[in-house]
Amino acid sequence: EAQVTQNPRYLITVTGKKLTVTCSQNMNHEYMSWYRQDPGLGLRQIYYSMNVEVTDKGDVPEGYKVSRKEKRNFPLILESPSPNQTSLYFCASSLSLGNPIRGYTFGSGTRLTVV
Amino acid sequence: AQKITQTQPGMFVQEKEAVTLDCTYDTSDQSYGLFWYKQPSSGEMIFLIYQGSYDEQNATEGRYSLNFQKARKSANLVISASQLGDSAMYFCAMRERTYNTDKLIFGTGTRLQVFP
């Protein structure tokens, strides 16, 4: 089944404790991206990657890191999480820049709480 | 900059009735794509329907149709014969593509509640 898999689904952590949210897709998509969703703000892009070893900042990159060593994986790293990073996070992938028809495939989301 | 506006924070509809969720957009691009996603209480984002700016006909996918009015820059989602399972958050989004970026710009969403 074609899908984007995020782990974990739920995570509660303490301020300053490094964490990684994993994202993996099995569709051979070049493009992958991370979004965060906050009430009243919709979804906002954190980072994106157009292909292996190519990453760039989205609209709200502060406090996050990413890497794209393999085509299928795009982990989101919070080196020192803070309470304002409490949010619902989505990983998404897409076949290419030239494929708008089906948009993006989203993962199931990771609900992160930083206390 | 591109922008998506959803002015209805919440909508109610009775089962089996049709409902329209509003979406207006702002862009200076000639070529663009508009999407609707459904987010049930479980949290996942489910793709519903897509409309390209050059598509001559309004998009339809089962009970979902998109009322695309290009001159008015609106892309309203119409759900026919509402079902209880349609209760969810609905997001309108536009794809922004440049030489070095590709992302979805989302509206703030509309929460739809279907009652028996």
PDB file of N, CA and C in Angstrom, chain B residues 3-107:
ATOM      1  N   LYS B   3      -2.514  33.392  -0.872  1.00  0.00           N
ATOM      2  CA  LYS B   3      -3.267  33.314   0.375  1.00  0.00           C
ATOM      3  C   LYS B   3      -4.569  32.564   0.147  1.00  0.00           C
ATOM      4  N   ILE B   4      -4.965  31.795   1.149  1.00  0.00           N
ATOM      5  CA  ILE B   4      -6.224  31.070   1.121  1.00  0.00           C
ATOM      6  C   ILE B   4      -7.078  31.571   2.277  1.00  0.00           C
ATOM      7  N   THR B   5      -8.346  31.888   2.005  1.00  0.00           N
ATOM      8  CA  THR B   5      -9.243  32.367   3.044  1.00  0.00           C
ATOM      9  C   THR B   5     -10.474  31.477   3.144  1.00  0.00           C
ATOM     10  N   GLN B   6     -10.687  30.972   4.345  1.00  0.00           N
ATOM     11  CA  GLN B   6     -11.913  30.224   4.644  1.00  0.00           C
ATOM     12  C   GLN B   6     -12.629  30.996   5.743  1.00  0.00           C
ATOM     13  N   THR B   7     -13.761  31.553   5.421  1.00  0.00           N
ATOM     14  CA  THR B   7     -14.429  32.475   6.335  1.00  0.00           C
ATOM     15  C   THR B   7     -15.421  31.799   7.281  1.00  0.00           C
ATOM     16  N   GLN B   8     -15.651  30.523   7.095  1.00  0.00           N
ATOM     17  CA  GLN B   8     -16.633  29.809   7.929  1.00  0.00           C
ATOM     18  C   GLN B   8     -15.890  28.944   8.947  1.00  0.00           C
ATOM     19  N   PRO B   9     -15.794  29.369  10.189  1.00  0.00           N
ATOM     20  CA  PRO B   9     -15.116  28.531  11.186  1.00  0.00           C
ATOM     21  C   PRO B   9     -15.856  27.219  11.419  1.00  0.00           C
ATOM     22  N   GLY B  10     -17.210  27.275  11.361  1.00  0.00           N
ATOM     23  CA  GLY B  10     -18.004  26.081  11.599  1.00  0.00           C
ATOM     24  C   GLY B  10     -19.272  26.098  10.772  1.00  0.00           C
ATOM     25  N   MET B  11     -19.690  24.890  10.385  1.00  0.00           N
ATOM     26  CA  MET B  11     -20.929  24.746   9.621  1.00  0.00           C
ATOM     27  C   MET B  11     -21.688  23.538  10.153  1.00  0.00           C
ATOM     28  N   PHE B  12     -23.017  23.653  10.119  1.00  0.00           N
ATOM     29  CA  PHE B  12     -23.865  22.531  10.488  1.00  0.00           C
ATOM     30  C   PHE B  12     -24.708  22.156   9.273  1.00  0.00           C
ATOM     31  N   VAL B  13     -24.931  20.863   9.117  1.00  0.00           N
ATOM     32  CA  VAL B  13     -25.807  20.407   8.041  1.00  0.00           C
ATOM     33  C   VAL B  13     -26.521  19.141   8.506  1.00  0.00           C
ATOM     34  N   GLN B  14     -27.739  19.006   8.029  1.00  0.00           N
ATOM     35  CA  GLN B  14     -28.477  17.799   8.376  1.00  0.00           C
ATOM     36  C   GLN B  14     -28.089  16.674   7.411  1.00  0.00           C
ATOM     37  N   GLU B  15     -28.108  15.491   7.942  1.00  0.00           N
ATOM     38  CA  GLU B  15     -27.814  14.302   7.139  1.00  0.00           C
ATOM     39  C   GLU B  15     -28.662  14.314   5.868  1.00  0.00           C
ATOM     40  N   LYS B  16     -28.032  13.915   4.757  1.00  0.00           N
ATOM     41  CA  LYS B  16     -28.644  13.799   3.439  1.00  0.00           C
ATOM     42  C   LYS B  16     -28.808  15.135   2.720  1.00  0.00           C
ATOM     43  N   GLU B  17     -28.532  16.233   3.385  1.00  0.00           N
ATOM     44  CA  GLU B  17     -28.583  17.524   2.727  1.00  0.00           C
ATOM     45  C   GLU B  17     -27.221  17.842   2.104  1.00  0.00           C
ATOM     46  N   ALA B  18     -27.224  18.805   1.186  1.00  0.00           N
ATOM     47  CA  ALA B  18     -25.973  19.281   0.590  1.00  0.00           C
ATOM     48  C   ALA B  18     -25.434  20.469   1.396  1.00  0.00           C
ATOM     49  N   VAL B  19     -24.130  20.637   1.350  1.00  0.00           N
ATOM     50  CA  VAL B  19     -23.506  21.751   2.064  1.00  0.00           C
ATOM     51  C   VAL B  19     -22.374  22.301   1.213  1.00  0.00           C
ATOM     52  N   THR B  20     -22.182  23.615   1.283  1.00  0.00           N
ATOM     53  CA  THR B  20     -21.094  24.279   0.555  1.00  0.00           C
ATOM     54  C   THR B  20     -20.134  24.909   1.541  1.00  0.00           C
ATOM     55  N   LEU B  21     -18.863  24.577   1.395  1.00  0.00           N
ATOM     56  CA  LEU B  21     -17.814  25.171   2.217  1.00  0.00           C
ATOM     57  C   LEU B  21     -17.046  26.158   1.352  1.00  0.00           C
ATOM     58  N   ASP B  22     -16.919  27.369   1.861  1.00  0.00           N
ATOM     59  CA  ASP B  22     -16.356  28.445   1.058  1.00  0.00           C
ATOM     60  C   ASP B  22     -14.838  28.498   1.117  1.00  0.00           C
ATOM     61  N   CYS B  23     -14.258  28.891   0.000  1.00  0.00           N
ATOM     62  CA  CYS B  23     -12.815  29.093  -0.080  1.00  0.00           C
ATOM     63  C   CYS B  23     -12.542  30.159  -1.130  1.00  0.00           C
ATOM     64  N   THR B  24     -11.832  31.196  -0.756  1.00  0.00           N
ATOM     65  CA  THR B  24     -11.345  32.162  -1.732  1.00  0.00           C
ATOM     66  C   THR B  24      -9.825  32.184  -1.673  1.00  0.00           C
ATOM     67  N   TYR B  25      -9.228  32.559  -2.773  1.00  0.00           N
ATOM     68  CA  TYR B  25      -7.778  32.514  -2.851  1.00  0.00           C
ATOM     69  C   TYR B  25      -7.253  33.780  -3.516  1.00  0.00           C
ATOM     70  N   ASP B  26      -5.995  34.019  -3.292  1.00  0.00           N
ATOM     71  CA  ASP B  26      -5.345  35.174  -3.882  1.00  0.00           C
ATOM     72  C   ASP B  26      -4.007  34.731  -4.451  1.00  0.00           C
ATOM     73  N   THR B  27      -3.813  34.970  -5.718  1.00  0.00           N
ATOM     74  CA  THR B  27      -2.556  34.632  -6.367  1.00  0.00           C
ATOM     75  C   THR B  27      -2.380  35.481  -7.612  1.00  0.00           C
ATOM     76  N   SER B  28      -1.144  35.719  -7.962  1.00  0.00           N
ATOM     77  CA  SER B  28      -0.845  36.428  -9.205  1.00  0.00           C
ATOM     78  C   SER B  28      -0.385  35.454 -10.293  1.00  0.00           C
ATOM     79  N   ASP B  29      -0.290  34.174  -9.924  1.00  0.00           N
ATOM     80  CA  ASP B  29       0.125  33.173 -10.905  1.00  0.00           C
ATOM     81  C   ASP B  29      -1.010  32.884 -11.878  1.00  0.00           C
ATOM     82  N   GLN B  30      -0.640  32.528 -13.097  1.00  0.00           N
ATOM     83  CA  GLN B  30      -1.640  32.129 -14.089  1.00  0.00           C
ATOM     84  C   GLN B  30      -1.962  30.650 -13.967  1.00  0.00           C
ATOM     85  N   SER B  31      -0.957  29.885 -13.539  1.00  0.00           N
ATOM     86  CA  SER B  31      -1.127  28.445 -13.389  1.00  0.00           C
ATOM     87  C   SER B  31      -1.033  28.084 -11.915  1.00  0.00           C
ATOM     88  N   TYR B  32      -2.077  27.446 -11.433  1.00  0.00           N
ATOM     89  CA  TYR B  32      -2.083  27.077 -10.013  1.00  0.00           C
ATOM     90  C   TYR B  32      -3.029  25.908  -9.798  1.00  0.00           C
ATOM     91  N   GLY B  33      -2.915  25.308  -8.642  1.00  0.00           N
ATOM     92  CA  GLY B  33      -3.767  24.171  -8.303  1.00  0.00           C
ATOM     93  C   GLY B  33      -4.407  24.383  -6.944  1.00  0.00           C
ATOM     94  N   LEU B  34      -5.639  23.957  -6.831  1.00  0.00           N
ATOM     95  CA  LEU B  34      -6.387  24.110  -5.585  1.00  0.00           C
ATOM     96  C   LEU B  34      -6.822  22.735  -5.089  1.00  0.00           C
ATOM     97  N   PHE B  35      -6.727  22.549  -3.800  1.00  0.00           N
ATOM     98  CA  PHE B  35      -7.015  21.256  -3.189  1.00  0.00           C
ATOM     99  C   PHE B  35      -7.981  21.438  -2.023  1.00  0.00           C
ATOM    100  N   TRP B  36      -8.704  20.372  -1.756  1.00  0.00           N
ATOM    101  CA  TRP B  36      -9.460  20.267  -0.520  1.00  0.00           C
ATOM    102  C   TRP B  36      -9.039  18.997   0.200  1.00  0.00           C
ATOM    103  N   TYR B  37      -8.826  19.157   1.516  1.00  0.00           N
ATOM    104  CA  TYR B  37      -8.483  18.032   2.370  1.00  0.00           C
ATOM    105  C   TYR B  37      -9.493  17.934   3.498  1.00  0.00           C
ATOM    106  N   LYS B  38      -9.711  16.701   3.930  1.00  0.00           N
ATOM    107  CA  LYS B  38     -10.584  16.432   5.074  1.00  0.00           C
ATOM    108  C   LYS B  38      -9.731  15.936   6.229  1.00  0.00           C
ATOM    109  N   GLN B  39      -9.993  16.461   7.406  1.00  0.00           N
ATOM    110  CA  GLN B  39      -9.269  15.997   8.591  1.00  0.00           C
ATOM    111  C   GLN B  39     -10.283  15.547   9.642  1.00  0.00           C
ATOM    112  N   PRO B  40     -10.500  14.247   9.763  1.00  0.00           N
ATOM    113  CA  PRO B  40     -11.414  13.755  10.807  1.00  0.00           C
ATOM    114  C   PRO B  40     -10.777  13.906  12.182  1.00  0.00           C
ATOM    115  N   SER B  41     -11.537  13.564  13.201  1.00  0.00           N
ATOM    116  CA  SER B  41     -11.054  13.743  14.574  1.00  0.00           C
ATOM    117  C   SER B  41      -9.802  12.913  14.866  1.00  0.00           C
ATOM    118  N   SER B  42      -9.592  11.868  14.095  1.00  0.00           N
ATOM    119  CA  SER B  42      -8.396  11.037  14.279  1.00  0.00           C
ATOM    120  C   SER B  42      -7.127  11.757  13.826  1.00  0.00           C
ATOM    121  N   GLY B  43      -7.258  12.831  13.058  1.00  0.00           N
ATOM    122  CA  GLY B  43      -6.122  13.693  12.766  1.00  0.00           C
ATOM    123  C   GLY B  43      -5.500  13.590  11.395  1.00  0.00           C
ATOM    124  N   GLU B  44      -5.699  12.510  10.673  1.00  0.00           N
ATOM    125  CA  GLU B  44      -5.014  12.388   9.392  1.00  0.00           C
ATOM    126  C   GLU B  44      -5.590  13.343   8.348  1.00  0.00           C
ATOM    127  N   MET B  45      -4.812  13.671   7.361  1.00  0.00           N
ATOM    128  CA  MET B  45      -5.222  14.561   6.270  1.00  0.00           C
ATOM    129  C   MET B  45      -5.573  13.700   5.061  1.00  0.00           C
ATOM    130  N   ILE B  46      -6.803  13.821   4.621  1.00  0.00           N
ATOM    131  CA  ILE B  46      -7.304  12.990   3.529  1.00  0.00           C
ATOM    132  C   ILE B  46      -7.571  13.869   2.318  1.00  0.00           C
ATOM    133  N   PHE B  47      -6.921  13.572   1.212  1.00  0.00           N
ATOM    134  CA  PHE B  47      -7.132  14.324  -0.025  1.00  0.00           C
ATOM    135  C   PHE B  47      -8.535  14.044  -0.558  1.00  0.00           C
ATOM    136  N   LEU B  48      -9.249  15.118  -0.923  1.00  0.00           N
ATOM    137  CA  LEU B  48     -10.602  14.965  -1.446  1.00  0.00           C
ATOM    138  C   LEU B  48     -10.698  15.256  -2.940  1.00  0.00           C
ATOM    139  N   ILE B  49     -10.166  16.402  -3.358  1.00  0.00           N
ATOM    140  CA  ILE B  49     -10.433  16.851  -4.710  1.00  0.00           C
ATOM    141  C   ILE B  49      -9.423  17.913  -5.114  1.00  0.00           C
ATOM    142  N   TYR B  50      -9.151  17.949  -6.422  1.00  0.00           N
ATOM    143  CA  TYR B  50      -8.181  18.885  -6.978  1.00  0.00           C
ATOM    144  C   TYR B  50      -8.787  19.617  -8.180  1.00  0.00           C
ATOM    145  N   GLN B  51      -8.433  20.912  -8.286  1.00  0.00           N
ATOM    146  CA  GLN B  51      -8.855  21.714  -9.434  1.00  0.00           C
ATOM    147  C   GLN B  51      -7.659  22.482  -9.966  1.00  0.00           C
ATOM    148  N   GLY B  52      -7.343  22.300 -11.223  1.00  0.00           N
ATOM    149  CA  GLY B  52      -6.284  23.076 -11.853  1.00  0.00           C
ATOM    150  C   GLY B  52      -6.853  24.346 -12.444  1.00  0.00           C
ATOM    151  N   SER B  53      -6.039  25.370 -12.484  1.00  0.00           N
ATOM    152  CA  SER B  53      -6.535  26.669 -12.933  1.00  0.00           C
ATOM    153  C   SER B  53      -6.939  26.656 -14.396  1.00  0.00           C
ATOM    154  N   TYR B  54      -6.397  25.737 -15.181  1.00  0.00           N
ATOM    155  CA  TYR B  54      -6.745  25.680 -16.599  1.00  0.00           C
ATOM    156  C   TYR B  54      -7.784  24.615 -16.908  1.00  0.00           C
ATOM    157  N   ASP B  55      -8.246  23.923 -15.862  1.00  0.00           N
ATOM    158  CA  ASP B  55      -9.282  22.914 -16.096  1.00  0.00           C
ATOM    159  C   ASP B  55     -10.577  23.610 -16.486  1.00  0.00           C
ATOM    160  N   GLU B  56     -11.160  23.168 -17.562  1.00  0.00           N
ATOM    161  CA  GLU B  56     -12.368  23.838 -18.062  1.00  0.00           C
ATOM    162  C   GLU B  56     -13.615  23.431 -17.301  1.00  0.00           C
ATOM    163  N   GLN B  57     -13.586  22.244 -16.749  1.00  0.00           N
ATOM    164  CA  GLN B  57     -14.758  21.779 -16.013  1.00  0.00           C
ATOM    165  C   GLN B  57     -14.463  21.740 -14.521  1.00  0.00           C
ATOM    166  N   ASN B  58     -15.511  21.909 -13.748  1.00  0.00           N
ATOM    167  CA  ASN B  58     -15.370  21.779 -12.304  1.00  0.00           C
ATOM    168  C   ASN B  58     -15.061  20.332 -11.949  1.00  0.00           C
ATOM    169  N   ALA B  59     -14.159  20.166 -10.992  1.00  0.00           N
ATOM    170  CA  ALA B  59     -13.767  18.817 -10.585  1.00  0.00           C
ATOM    171  C   ALA B  59     -14.878  18.156  -9.775  1.00  0.00           C
ATOM    172  N   THR B  60     -14.999  16.854  -9.948  1.00  0.00           N
ATOM    173  CA  THR B  60     -15.936  16.078  -9.135  1.00  0.00           C
ATOM    174  C   THR B  60     -15.266  14.770  -8.732  1.00  0.00           C
ATOM    175  N   GLU B  61     -15.568  14.325  -7.522  1.00  0.00           N
ATOM    176  CA  GLU B  61     -15.077  13.053  -7.005  1.00  0.00           C
ATOM    177  C   GLU B  61     -16.172  12.483  -6.125  1.00  0.00           C
ATOM    178  N   GLY B  62     -17.002  11.642  -6.707  1.00  0.00           N
ATOM    179  CA  GLY B  62     -18.081  11.054  -5.929  1.00  0.00           C
ATOM    180  C   GLY B  62     -19.050  12.112  -5.439  1.00  0.00           C
ATOM    181  N   ARG B  63     -19.234  12.200  -4.116  1.00  0.00           N
ATOM    182  CA  ARG B  63     -20.155  13.189  -3.546  1.00  0.00           C
ATOM    183  C   ARG B  63     -19.537  14.580  -3.419  1.00  0.00           C
ATOM    184  N   TYR B  64     -18.265  14.682  -3.765  1.00  0.00           N
ATOM    185  CA  TYR B  64     -17.579  15.969  -3.656  1.00  0.00           C
ATOM    186  C   TYR B  64     -17.490  16.635  -5.026  1.00  0.00           C
ATOM    187  N   SER B  65     -17.786  17.908  -5.061  1.00  0.00           N
ATOM    188  CA  SER B  65     -17.565  18.683  -6.275  1.00  0.00           C
ATOM    189  C   SER B  65     -16.986  20.034  -5.880  1.00  0.00           C
ATOM    190  N   LEU B  66     -16.278  20.606  -6.817  1.00  0.00           N
ATOM    191  CA  LEU B  66     -15.631  21.879  -6.558  1.00  0.00           C
ATOM    192  C   LEU B  66     -16.271  22.914  -7.463  1.00  0.00           C
ATOM    193  N   ASN B  67     -16.845  23.927  -6.867  1.00  0.00           N
ATOM    194  CA  ASN B  67     -17.452  25.025  -7.612  1.00  0.00           C
ATOM    195  C   ASN B  67     -16.379  26.080  -7.836  1.00  0.00           C
ATOM    196  N   PHE B  68     -15.752  26.006  -9.001  1.00  0.00           N
ATOM    197  CA  PHE B  68     -14.593  26.841  -9.310  1.00  0.00           C
ATOM    198  C   PHE B  68     -15.043  28.054 -10.107  1.00  0.00           C
ATOM    199  N   GLN B  69     -14.855  29.240  -9.531  1.00  0.00           N
ATOM    200  CA  GLN B  69     -15.182  30.485 -10.213  1.00  0.00           C
ATOM    201  C   GLN B  69     -13.907  31.320 -10.277  1.00  0.00           C
ATOM    202  N   LYS B  70     -13.233  31.187 -11.405  1.00  0.00           N
ATOM    203  CA  LYS B  70     -11.898  31.756 -11.536  1.00  0.00           C
ATOM    204  C   LYS B  70     -11.904  33.271 -11.415  1.00  0.00           C
ATOM    205  N   ALA B  71     -12.867  33.919 -12.037  1.00  0.00           N
ATOM    206  CA  ALA B  71     -12.898  35.381 -12.010  1.00  0.00           C
ATOM    207  C   ALA B  71     -13.108  35.901 -10.588  1.00  0.00           C
ATOM    208  N   ARG B  72     -13.829  35.152  -9.800  1.00  0.00           N
ATOM    209  CA  ARG B  72     -14.088  35.557  -8.421  1.00  0.00           C
ATOM    210  C   ARG B  72     -13.045  34.987  -7.471  1.00  0.00           C
ATOM    211  N   LYS B  73     -12.133  34.179  -7.992  1.00  0.00           N
ATOM    212  CA  LYS B  73     -11.093  33.531  -7.191  1.00  0.00           C
ATOM    213  C   LYS B  73     -11.712  32.769  -6.027  1.00  0.00           C
ATOM    214  N   SER B  74     -12.694  31.957  -6.367  1.00  0.00           N
ATOM    215  CA  SER B  74     -13.285  31.111  -5.334  1.00  0.00           C
ATOM    216  C   SER B  74     -13.272  29.659  -5.779  1.00  0.00           C
ATOM    217  N   ALA B  75     -13.169  28.780  -4.809  1.00  0.00           N
ATOM    218  CA  ALA B  75     -13.083  27.332  -5.067  1.00  0.00           C
ATOM    219  C   ALA B  75     -13.848  26.620  -3.963  1.00  0.00           C
ATOM    220  N   ASN B  76     -15.147  26.744  -3.993  1.00  0.00           N
ATOM    221  CA  ASN B  76     -15.976  26.208  -2.918  1.00  0.00           C
ATOM    222  C   ASN B  76     -16.169  24.701  -3.059  1.00  0.00           C
ATOM    223  N   LEU B  77     -16.148  24.015  -1.950  1.00  0.00           N
ATOM    224  CA  LEU B  77     -16.379  22.571  -1.929  1.00  0.00           C
ATOM    225  C   LEU B  77     -17.863  22.324  -1.665  1.00  0.00           C
ATOM    226  N   VAL B  78     -18.462  21.496  -2.492  1.00  0.00           N
ATOM    227  CA  VAL B  78     -19.855  21.103  -2.307  1.00  0.00           C
ATOM    228  C   VAL B  78     -19.898  19.624  -1.968  1.00  0.00           C
ATOM    229  N   ILE B  79     -20.510  19.307  -0.850  1.00  0.00           N
ATOM    230  CA  ILE B  79     -20.702  17.917  -0.453  1.00  0.00           C
ATOM    231  C   ILE B  79     -22.183  17.614  -0.598  1.00  0.00           C
ATOM    232  N   SER B  80     -22.500  16.674  -1.432  1.00  0.00           N
ATOM    233  CA  SER B  80     -23.907  16.327  -1.624  1.00  0.00           C
ATOM    234  C   SER B  80     -24.273  15.171  -0.698  1.00  0.00           C
ATOM    235  N   ALA B  81     -25.532  15.086  -0.350  1.00  0.00           N
ATOM    236  CA  ALA B  81     -26.038  13.973   0.458  1.00  0.00           C
ATOM    237  C   ALA B  81     -25.136  13.699   1.658  1.00  0.00           C
ATOM    238  N   SER B  82     -25.032  14.678   2.535  1.00  0.00           N
ATOM    239  CA  SER B  82     -24.113  14.582   3.680  1.00  0.00           C
ATOM    240  C   SER B  82     -24.382  13.333   4.508  1.00  0.00           C
ATOM    241  N   GLN B  83     -23.288  12.798   5.032  1.00  0.00           N
ATOM    242  CA  GLN B  83     -23.358  11.629   5.899  1.00  0.00           C
ATOM    243  C   GLN B  83     -22.734  11.985   7.245  1.00  0.00           C
ATOM    244  N   LEU B  84     -23.100  11.220   8.269  1.00  0.00           N
ATOM    245  CA  LEU B  84     -22.558  11.493   9.595  1.00  0.00           C
ATOM    246  C   LEU B  84     -21.035  11.436   9.586  1.00  0.00           C
ATOM    247  N   GLY B  85     -20.494  10.555   8.760  1.00  0.00           N
ATOM    248  CA  GLY B  85     -19.039  10.413   8.664  1.00  0.00           C
ATOM    249  C   GLY B  85     -18.344  11.592   7.996  1.00  0.00           C
ATOM    250  N   ASP B  86     -19.115  12.531   7.458  1.00  0.00           N
ATOM    251  CA  ASP B  86     -18.519  13.730   6.868  1.00  0.00           C
ATOM    252  C   ASP B  86     -18.147  14.754   7.928  1.00  0.00           C
ATOM    253  N   SER B  87     -18.569  14.546   9.158  1.00  0.00           N
ATOM    254  CA  SER B  87     -18.212  15.473  10.235  1.00  0.00           C
ATOM    255  C   SER B  87     -16.706  15.482  10.406  1.00  0.00           C
ATOM    256  N   ALA B  88     -16.103  16.626  10.198  1.00  0.00           N
ATOM    257  CA  ALA B  88     -14.642  16.730  10.201  1.00  0.00           C
ATOM    258  C   ALA B  88     -14.249  18.178   9.980  1.00  0.00           C
ATOM    259  N   MET B  89     -12.948  18.408  10.005  1.00  0.00           N
ATOM    260  CA  MET B  89     -12.383  19.694   9.625  1.00  0.00           C
ATOM    261  C   MET B  89     -12.034  19.616   8.151  1.00  0.00           C
ATOM    262  N   TYR B  90     -12.303  20.702   7.409  1.00  0.00           N
ATOM    263  CA  TYR B  90     -12.026  20.730   5.982  1.00  0.00           C
ATOM    264  C   TYR B  90     -11.106  21.906   5.669  1.00  0.00           C
ATOM    265  N   PHE B  91     -10.035  21.586   4.929  1.00  0.00           N
ATOM    266  CA  PHE B  91      -9.053  22.609   4.581  1.00  0.00           C
ATOM    267  C   PHE B  91      -8.992  22.794   3.072  1.00  0.00           C
ATOM    268  N   CYS B  92      -8.988  24.041   2.681  1.00  0.00           N
ATOM    269  CA  CYS B  92      -8.715  24.414   1.306  1.00  0.00           C
ATOM    270  C   CYS B  92      -7.234  24.773   1.221  1.00  0.00           C
ATOM    271  N   ALA B  93      -6.599  24.431   0.121  1.00  0.00           N
ATOM    272  CA  ALA B  93      -5.162  24.700  -0.005  1.00  0.00           C
ATOM    273  C   ALA B  93      -4.815  25.006  -1.450  1.00  0.00           C
ATOM    274  N   MET B  94      -3.745  25.764  -1.607  1.00  0.00           N
ATOM    275  CA  MET B  94      -3.240  26.087  -2.941  1.00  0.00           C
ATOM    276  C   MET B  94      -1.778  25.677  -3.006  1.00  0.00           C
ATOM    277  N   ARG B  95      -1.396  25.154  -4.147  1.00  0.00           N
ATOM    278  CA  ARG B  95       0.002  24.770  -4.318  1.00  0.00           C
ATOM    279  C   ARG B  95       0.781  25.965  -4.835  1.00  0.00           C
ATOM    280  N   GLU B  96       1.839  26.295  -4.124  1.00  0.00           N
ATOM    281  CA  GLU B  96       2.740  27.366  -4.542  1.00  0.00           C
ATOM    282  C   GLU B  96       4.023  26.735  -5.054  1.00  0.00           C
ATOM    283  N   ARG B  97       4.343  27.028  -6.290  1.00  0.00           N
ATOM    284  CA  ARG B  97       5.558  26.445  -6.886  1.00  0.00           C
ATOM    285  C   ARG B  97       6.398  27.546  -7.508  1.00  0.00           C
ATOM    286  N   THR B  98       7.677  27.561  -7.136  1.00  0.00           N
ATOM    287  CA  THR B  98       8.638  28.442  -7.803  1.00  0.00           C
ATOM    288  C   THR B  98       9.828  27.592  -8.213  1.00  0.00           C
ATOM    289  N   TYR B  99      10.888  28.227  -8.661  1.00  0.00           N
ATOM    290  CA  TYR B  99      12.050  27.446  -9.104  1.00  0.00           C
ATOM    291  C   TYR B  99      12.695  26.707  -7.942  1.00  0.00           C
ATOM    292  N   ASN B 100      12.484  27.184  -6.730  1.00  0.00           N
ATOM    293  CA  ASN B 100      13.179  26.559  -5.604  1.00  0.00           C
ATOM    294  C   ASN B 100      12.265  26.200  -4.448  1.00  0.00           C
ATOM    295  N   THR B 101      10.973  26.159  -4.679  1.00  0.00           N
ATOM    296  CA  THR B 101      10.087  25.785  -3.584  1.00  0.00           C
ATOM    297  C   THR B 101       8.821  25.130  -4.121  1.00  0.00           C
ATOM    298  N   ASP B 102       8.227  24.346  -3.300  1.00  0.00           N
ATOM    299  CA  ASP B 102       6.974  23.677  -3.648  1.00  0.00           C
ATOM    300  C   ASP B 102       6.260  23.398  -2.337  1.00  0.00           C
ATOM    301  N   LYS B 103       5.132  24.062  -2.109  1.00  0.00           N
ATOM    302  CA  LYS B 103       4.438  23.848  -0.847  1.00  0.00           C
ATOM    303  C   LYS B 103       2.959  24.103  -1.021  1.00  0.00           C
ATOM    304  N   LEU B 104       2.213  23.650  -0.040  1.00  0.00           N
ATOM    305  CA  LEU B 104       0.786  23.927   0.017  1.00  0.00           C
ATOM    306  C   LEU B 104       0.545  25.076   0.989  1.00  0.00           C
ATOM    307  N   ILE B 105      -0.234  26.042   0.547  1.00  0.00           N
ATOM    308  CA  ILE B 105      -0.688  27.130   1.412  1.00  0.00           C
ATOM    309  C   ILE B 105      -2.092  26.763   1.868  1.00  0.00           C
ATOM    310  N   PHE B 106      -2.285  26.685   3.168  1.00  0.00           N
ATOM    311  CA  PHE B 106      -3.565  26.236   3.704  1.00  0.00           C
ATOM    312  C   PHE B 106      -4.384  27.395   4.249  1.00  0.00           C
ATOM    313  N   GLY B 107      -5.709  27.242   4.166  1.00  0.00           N
ATOM    314  CA  GLY B 107      -6.607  28.101   4.904  1.00  0.00           C
ATOM    315  C   GLY B 107      -6.700  27.627   6.346  1.00  0.00           C
TER     316      GLY B 107
END
